Amino acid sequence: MTSEPAHMNPARSFQGLILTLQRYWAEQGCVILQPYDMEMGAGTFHPATTLRALGPKSWRAAYVQPSRRPKDGRYGENPNRAQHYYQFQVILKPNPPNLQELYLGSLKAIGIDTSLHDIRFVEDDWESPTLGAWGLGWECWCDGMEVSQFTYFQQVAGFECSPVAGELTYGLERLAMYLQGVESMYDLNFNGLDGVEKVTYGDIFLQAEQEYSRHNFEHADTEMLFRHFRDAEAACRKYLEAGEPKPDANDQRHLMALPAYDQCIKASHMFNLLDARGVISVTERQSYILRVRELAKACGAAWLKTEGGGVAA
Amino acid sequence: MPDLLLELFSEEIPARMQRRAAEDLKKLVTDALVERGFLYEGAKAFATPRRLALHVAGLPMKGQDVREERKGPRVGSPDAAIQGFLKGAGLASIEQAKIESDPKKGEFYVAIIEKPGRSTPDVLAEILPGIVKNFPWPKSMRWGAASREPGSLRWVRPLHSIVCTFGPETEDPEVVRFDVDGIGSGDVTKGHRFLAPDEIRVKRFDDYAPALERAKVVIDTDRRKDMILHDAKDLAFAQGLELVEDEGLLEEVAGLVEWPVVLMGSFDEAFLDIPPEVIRTTIRANQKCFVLRDPATGKLANKFLLTSNLIASDGGKTIVGGNERVVRARLSDANFFWKTDQQVKLEDRLEKLKSIVFHEKLGTQYKRVERIAALAKEVAPIVGADPELAERAARLAKADLVTEMVGEFPELQGLMGRYYATLQGEHASVAAAIEEHYKPLGPSDRVPTDPASVAVALADKIDTLVGFWAIDEKPTGSKDPYALRRAALGVIRLVLENNLRIGLQQVLAQGMASVSGKVMMNRIIQTAEMRLQFEDALEEAGSEISKIAAVVERYSELKSTDEKGAIRNQVTNELRTNLQDLLSFFADRLKVYLRDQGARHDLIDAVFALEGQDDLLMIVRRVDALGSFLDTEDGRNLLAGYRRAANILRIEEKKDGRDYNEAPDLQIVNDQGLIEEKALAVVLHQAREEAAAAIEAEDFEGAMRALSRLRQPVDAFFDKVTVNAEDPALRANRLRLLNSIREATRTVADFSRIEG
């Protein structure tokens, strides 16, 4: 093994942490994807998870996903919470029998020694009302801190997972803060270098947090967002209909599941922005969530009629 | 005698499910064995985060042989009958059957069927897969490649292996072989995930438990709890501190470790400015750690105890450091909430309650607060509270629901309101009422005594009850999602334990008026403008049902007079029915409450059977007095006399097809009656008047005393007087006299409901 330069060490470099996790999961046979090019609330929304979790085909992937949660913005003033952060997402379908061991191996790879650290699997059932998805699993604790979510998907988009996929989500900032021993995410060393060459997380994202918090809470154009929500919803339906196979056609595959799902992602983000702006009442809130879920379900149904969803060409 | 050892080894089982699962496993296995005739000496089940284990001691090697005689057809029956018999009894030929005879049937065949007892392992191998497959986990899941197929095994988390051995102590036990969805049973388990991950071969429970202990797994939850508690107390003591014990947390923590190691961490003393309940809640809820107090002052110390699952190579320094970081971050958050919450006054938060839906059909918390405030003000004079204070407290009682702190820790509702109210200079009673208005939360919770607290607590519960009654969401069977039984019990305890005099009917009607009319509004009025007018009119109508109904009629947007009249009747009926229904719900809850206090349910019934019983305190006093009275000889004899009178009346009234409810004609008594009859008439009159006067004065003992004077004349009457006299007029009058006895007892209770 080639020894890595010190500034790549996950205990002192944020990007080193990402690269180490990518390498580790690549070694386990995952395809390493890049972030999906749309705004989303969590790595689970990436079609590589939501859609690929459906259908019979085996699938192993890992990727970083920037996650946007407009409501979590704190104008850069909270050391632990932000409206934009990174998740590292791993999905293995079907889950291998030793998934817990593989996960612990990833902790070891980033320098968490299980003879020193208290690792625990604490019950945490996962549910995403907007995706019509749920699973059982744990939050994984390291010395009392939640460092990952570990879920066995049981249902996605309203469909039973068959086979079940195992999903791991690492909250990268929090994990890095622990590894680097800093109290604020903005103090994280991003590139692992020292002195003038050092770039911190704050150097890159603090201004963005401040600006986007203003945007999310004060200025986001709600009229436009409402319109975009409706547009995305309509487009999703339109694409689903367009891709639906004709009853008499030989090929019964759906042809537009992925573009339709993009619109579902978009609607979901529009809803999150509207929610942050406080323009959705409590009663309406539930109905918006239901509308997104209906889209997700329809996209899941369409996906199951595609090649990726297991239908032979 | 041989033992069974069973272990189901899986990924981490939620702490809250472990104890129940162990008990279920024990019950399912032992029940299945007993059902098949296999008795055992003892069974114990265990649970850790990664395994359920069961030890059944003293099982037989095999089941009992069974000998069964089966009667067959008569000798000489047609061949078909013979063949059927042979087949059914499993015999090869008719020669194997015995011939018996009896006088009726003559000679017939009997088959002796002998079934040797089955070997216990065979039976176990048959029973266990079904138990595993159908295990009653509260939530279960599928996993892995097997989950491609429908109907694959479900378990709480992936199940990895099964140990199942059976055999006597003296020999090597055998592995009971079976397979559950591809997981074969064996004799291999694993120790602690990090401290002893290697495989361990086990024989029987006697070596299983110690082998696991060597592999850093304590299988008994109660022992893990003892270890944690003991170590926690030691560590606290060493620092001159005292552990703040917490049984719920201890149980949970014991379910998160296979090998508990208790460690102490600390946090910045400056955080001790945060209310201690907040510190405890955040450290407990988020970190599952115990807090400590200074025994001298009773105040929290800046220390906490964590329970790790690891004997760490650095003695736990890293683990403590990590936990301290998280506790620090959590307390910083809590401190931030505590400080920011103080910047907004509670009354300025009320507007936000408009966006919190209490219940879809019952409107927002804001509306609810308005109702509770109005009701608390009404109730205040009855409970001796200052109406202004009660109303103020009710207005602020729910404001803390929209604070940051309660948003984060809902269990601190009320308490935070009290802190913030005190800080903003509210009257002490107002602050106390904000916290205490949720109380009592259950049969053992403390009942508030400050009059303002009592007023708001009553208003809160009554509003809940009348609200859910109005929308017909009543408890049914075991389902009570809105905890309405608890609310009614709360009202009962508030009233009784504070010795309050409240006409429940009146108070409930008040609450119902404000909520029911509005619930109905949704059915009858469409325009927002009309709704506002309607609400105003409703407020003026107060709590009288007929007035409310009139308002509904006036404002309903129905066209025809017929429809309007119909809605008026409907409203009147609904309100009346709801009120009666709610009152009888209270009667039921009171019965349960009094029964728990040891009162006789028949005496409660006897009192409730009287008209208009809605003053809880008086009901209870009457039941008490009645109980004491019936314990005396006078009481018992009077009851006997009453029964005799009631029996005769029932028979004669049935015979004559009429009743004798009129007052007896004293002229007839005087002219024709015997001396005992005259005496009874006089005493009856006096006793009844005295009893009624005593009841009026709420002197229930006095009323009973008055009735006790009846005993002697009643006894003498039955002794000397023939009720069924020849002279019809005299007979009728005597029956009326008997009826007077019945009536007299009704001044205190309905004696017909008394048993025994």
Coordinates of N, CA and C in Angstrom, one line a residue, chain A residues 56-58 78 80-81 93-95 97-101 104 113-125 134 136-138 141-145 150 152-155 160-164 174 177-178 181-183 282-283, chain B residues 11-17 50 139-145 147-149 154 156-158 160 193-194 253 256-257 286-288 306-314 318-319 321-323 325-326 328-330 333 355-357 408:
Chain A
P56 N -36.1 -6.2 -8.8 CA -35.3 -7.4 -8.3 C -33.8 -7.3 -8.6
K57 N -33.3 -6.3 -9.3 CA -31.9 -6.3 -9.7 C -31.0 -5.9 -8.6
S58 N -29.8 -6.6 -8.5 CA -28.8 -6.3 -7.5 C -28.2 -4.9 -7.9
N78 N -25.3 28.7 13.8 CA -25.3 27.4 14.6 C -24.2 26.5 14.2
N80 N -23.8 23.4 14.4 CA -24.1 22.1 14.0 C -25.2 21.9 12.9
R81 N -25.8 23.1 12.6 CA -27.0 23.0 11.7 C -26.9 23.9 10.6
K93 N -28.0 -3.7 -2.5 CA -29.2 -4.4 -2.7 C -28.9 -5.7 -3.4
P94 N -29.3 -6.9 -2.9 CA -29.8 -7.0 -1.5 C -28.7 -6.8 -0.5
N95 N -29.1 -6.5 0.7 CA -28.1 -6.2 1.7 C -27.3 -7.5 2.0
P97 N -25.2 -10.3 4.1 CA -25.4 -10.7 5.5 C -24.5 -10.0 6.4
N98 N -23.3 -9.5 6.0 CA -22.3 -8.9 6.9 C -22.3 -7.4 6.8
L99 N -23.5 -6.8 6.5 CA -23.5 -5.3 6.3 C -23.0 -4.6 7.5
Q100 N -23.4 -5.1 8.7 CA -22.9 -4.4 9.9 C -21.4 -4.4 10.0
E101 N -20.8 -5.6 9.7 CA -19.3 -5.7 9.7 C -18.7 -4.7 8.6
L104 N -18.8 -1.3 10.0 CA -17.7 -1.1 11.0 C -16.4 -1.0 10.4
D113 N -11.1 3.5 15.9 CA -10.6 2.3 16.4 C -11.7 1.7 17.4
T114 N -12.2 0.5 17.1 CA -13.3 0.0 17.9 C -12.8 -0.6 19.2
S115 N -11.4 -0.5 19.5 CA -11.0 -0.9 20.8 C -10.9 0.3 21.7
L116 N -11.1 1.5 21.1 CA -11.1 2.8 21.9 C -12.5 3.4 22.0
H117 N -13.2 3.2 20.9 CA -14.5 3.9 20.8 C -15.7 3.0 21.0
D118 N -16.7 3.6 21.6 CA -17.9 2.8 22.0 C -18.9 3.0 20.8
I119 N -19.0 1.9 20.0 CA -19.9 2.0 18.9 C -21.2 1.2 19.3
R120 N -22.3 1.9 19.0 CA -23.6 1.3 19.4 C -24.6 1.4 18.3
F121 N -25.5 0.4 18.2 CA -26.6 0.5 17.2 C -27.9 0.7 18.0
V122 N -28.4 1.9 17.9 CA -29.5 2.3 18.7 C -30.8 2.4 17.9
E123 N -31.8 1.7 18.3 CA -33.1 1.7 17.5 C -33.4 3.0 16.9
D124 N -33.7 3.0 15.6 CA -34.2 4.2 14.9 C -34.9 3.8 13.6
D125 N -36.2 3.8 13.7 CA -36.9 3.4 12.5 C -37.1 4.6 11.6
W134 N -40.4 3.4 4.1 CA -40.0 3.1 5.5 C -39.1 1.9 5.6
L136 N -36.5 -0.4 8.8 CA -36.1 -0.5 10.2 C -34.5 -0.5 10.2
G137 N -34.0 0.0 11.3 CA -32.6 0.0 11.5 C -32.2 0.8 12.8
W138 N -31.1 1.5 12.7 CA -30.5 2.1 13.8 C -29.9 3.5 13.5
W141 N -24.1 5.0 16.9 CA -23.5 5.9 17.8 C -22.0 5.7 18.0
C142 N -21.2 6.7 18.0 CA -19.8 6.6 18.3 C -19.6 7.5 19.5
D143 N -19.3 6.9 20.7 CA -19.1 7.6 21.9 C -20.2 8.6 22.2
G144 N -21.4 8.1 22.0 CA -22.6 8.9 22.3 C -23.1 9.8 21.2
M145 N -22.3 9.9 20.1 CA -22.7 10.7 19.0 C -23.3 9.9 17.9
F150 N -28.6 3.7 9.6 CA -28.4 2.4 9.1 C -29.8 1.8 8.9
Y152 N -32.6 -0.9 6.8 CA -33.0 -1.9 5.9 C -34.4 -1.4 5.3
F153 N -34.3 -1.0 4.0 CA -35.5 -0.6 3.4 C -36.6 -1.7 3.3
Q154 N -37.8 -1.4 3.8 CA -38.8 -2.4 3.6 C -39.8 -2.0 2.5
Q155 N -40.0 -0.7 2.4 CA -40.9 -0.2 1.4 C -40.4 1.1 0.8
E160 N -43.3 -2.8 -1.8 CA -42.4 -3.6 -1.0 C -41.1 -3.8 -1.7
C161 N -40.0 -3.7 -0.9 CA -38.7 -3.9 -1.5 C -38.4 -5.4 -1.6
S162 N -38.1 -5.8 -2.8 CA -37.9 -7.3 -3.0 C -36.8 -7.4 -4.0
P163 N -35.6 -7.6 -3.6 CA -35.2 -7.8 -2.2 C -35.0 -6.5 -1.5
V164 N -34.7 -6.7 -0.2 CA -34.5 -5.5 0.7 C -33.1 -5.0 0.4
R174 N -20.7 16.2 10.7 CA -20.7 15.8 12.1 C -19.5 14.8 12.3
M177 N -16.3 16.6 12.2 CA -16.0 17.4 13.4 C -15.5 16.6 14.5
Y178 N -16.0 15.4 14.6 CA -15.6 14.5 15.6 C -14.1 14.0 15.4
G181 N -11.9 16.9 15.8 CA -11.9 17.5 17.1 C -12.2 19.0 17.2
V182 N -13.1 19.4 16.2 CA -13.5 20.9 16.3 C -15.0 21.0 16.7
E183 N -15.4 22.1 17.2 CA -16.7 22.3 17.8 C -17.7 22.9 16.8
V282 N -50.7 24.5 8.6 CA -50.5 23.1 9.1 C -51.4 22.1 8.4
T283 N -52.6 22.5 8.1 CA -53.5 21.6 7.4 C -53.1 21.4 5.9
Chain B
E11 N -29.0 -9.2 14.8 CA -28.5 -7.8 14.9 C -29.2 -7.1 16.0
E12 N -28.8 -5.9 16.4 CA -29.3 -5.3 17.6 C -30.8 -5.1 17.7
I13 N -31.3 -5.7 18.8 CA -32.8 -5.7 19.1 C -33.0 -4.4 19.9
P14 N -34.1 -3.6 19.5 CA -34.4 -2.4 20.2 C -34.5 -2.7 21.7
A15 N -33.9 -1.8 22.5 CA -33.9 -2.0 24.0 C -35.3 -2.2 24.5
R16 N -36.3 -1.4 24.0 CA -37.6 -1.4 24.6 C -38.4 -2.7 24.3
M17 N -37.9 -3.5 23.4 CA -38.6 -4.7 23.0 C -38.0 -6.0 23.7
R50 N -28.2 -8.4 21.4 CA -28.0 -9.3 20.2 C -28.6 -10.7 20.3
K139 N -42.8 -4.9 15.7 CA -42.4 -4.4 14.3 C -41.4 -5.4 13.8
S140 N -41.6 -5.9 12.6 CA -40.5 -6.8 12.1 C -40.2 -6.5 10.7
M141 N -39.1 -7.2 10.2 CA -38.6 -6.8 8.9 C -38.1 -8.0 8.1
R142 N -37.9 -7.8 6.8 CA -37.3 -8.8 5.9 C -35.9 -8.3 5.6
W143 N -35.0 -9.2 5.1 CA -33.7 -8.7 4.8 C -33.0 -9.7 3.8
G144 N -31.9 -9.2 3.3 CA -31.0 -10.1 2.5 C -31.6 -10.7 1.2
A145 N -30.8 -11.6 0.6 CA -31.2 -12.2 -0.6 C -32.5 -12.9 -0.5
S147 N -35.1 -12.1 0.9 CA -36.3 -11.2 0.8 C -36.7 -11.0 -0.7
R148 N -36.0 -11.7 -1.6 CA -36.5 -11.7 -3.0 C -37.8 -12.4 -3.1
E149 N -37.9 -13.4 -2.2 CA -39.1 -14.3 -2.3 C -40.2 -13.8 -1.3
R154 N -39.4 -13.1 8.8 CA -39.4 -11.8 9.4 C -38.8 -11.9 10.8
V156 N -37.0 -9.1 14.1 CA -37.0 -7.7 14.5 C -35.9 -6.9 13.8
R157 N -34.8 -7.6 13.6 CA -33.6 -7.2 12.8 C -33.1 -8.5 12.2
P158 N -32.1 -8.5 11.2 CA -31.7 -9.8 10.7 C -31.3 -10.8 11.7
H160 N -29.3 -14.1 12.6 CA -28.1 -14.7 12.1 C -27.9 -16.2 12.4
R193 N -19.5 -8.2 20.6 CA -19.2 -7.8 19.3 C -17.7 -7.3 19.1
F194 N -17.2 -6.6 20.1 CA -15.9 -6.1 19.9 C -14.9 -6.8 20.9
V253 N -30.9 1.5 29.2 CA -29.5 1.5 29.0 C -29.0 0.0 29.1
L256 N -29.0 -1.7 25.9 CA -28.1 -1.2 24.9 C -26.7 -1.8 25.0
V257 N -26.5 -2.6 26.0 CA -25.1 -3.1 26.2 C -25.1 -4.6 26.5
N286 N -31.3 12.5 24.9 CA -30.4 12.4 23.8 C -29.2 11.5 24.0
Q287 N -28.7 11.5 25.2 CA -27.5 10.8 25.5 C -27.6 9.5 26.3
K288 N -28.8 9.3 26.8 CA -29.1 8.1 27.7 C -28.1 8.0 28.8
L306 N -22.3 7.8 32.0 CA -22.6 7.1 30.7 C -22.4 5.6 30.9
T307 N -23.1 4.8 30.2 CA -22.9 3.4 30.2 C -22.4 2.9 28.9
S308 N -21.1 2.6 28.8 CA -20.6 2.1 27.5 C -20.7 0.6 27.4
N309 N -20.4 0.1 26.2 CA -20.5 -1.3 26.0 C -19.1 -1.9 25.8
L310 N -18.1 -1.2 26.3 CA -16.7 -1.5 25.9 C -15.7 -1.3 27.1
I311 N -14.8 -2.3 27.2 CA -13.7 -2.1 28.1 C -12.6 -1.6 27.2
A312 N -12.5 -0.2 27.2 CA -11.6 0.4 26.2 C -10.1 0.3 26.6
S313 N -9.3 0.2 25.6 CA -7.9 0.0 25.8 C -7.3 1.3 26.5
D314 N -7.9 2.4 26.5 CA -7.3 3.6 27.2 C -8.1 3.9 28.5
T318 N -11.2 8.1 25.8 CA -11.7 8.6 24.5 C -13.2 8.6 24.5
I319 N -13.8 7.6 25.1 CA -15.3 7.5 25.2 C -15.8 8.6 26.0
G321 N -14.4 11.5 26.6 CA -14.2 12.7 25.8 C -15.3 12.9 24.7
G322 N -15.6 11.9 24.0 CA -16.6 12.0 23.0 C -18.0 12.3 23.5
N323 N -18.3 11.6 24.6 CA -19.6 11.9 25.2 C -19.7 13.3 25.8
R325 N -18.2 15.9 24.6 CA -18.4 16.8 23.5 C -19.9 16.9 23.1
V326 N -20.6 15.7 23.1 CA -22.0 15.7 22.7 C -22.8 16.4 23.7
R328 N -21.9 18.6 25.8 CA -21.6 20.1 25.7 C -22.5 20.7 24.6
A329 N -22.5 20.1 23.4 CA -23.3 20.6 22.3 C -24.8 20.6 22.6
R330 N -25.2 19.6 23.2 CA -26.7 19.5 23.6 C -27.0 20.6 24.6
D333 N -27.2 23.9 23.0 CA -28.5 24.1 22.4 C -29.6 24.5 23.4
S355 N -51.7 28.5 14.6 CA -51.3 27.6 13.5 C -51.1 26.1 14.1
I356 N -51.4 25.9 15.3 CA -51.3 24.6 15.8 C -52.7 23.9 15.9
V357 N -52.9 22.9 15.2 CA -54.2 22.3 15.2 C -54.3 21.3 16.4
E408 N -38.4 21.2 21.3 CA -37.3 20.2 21.3 C -37.7 19.0 22.3

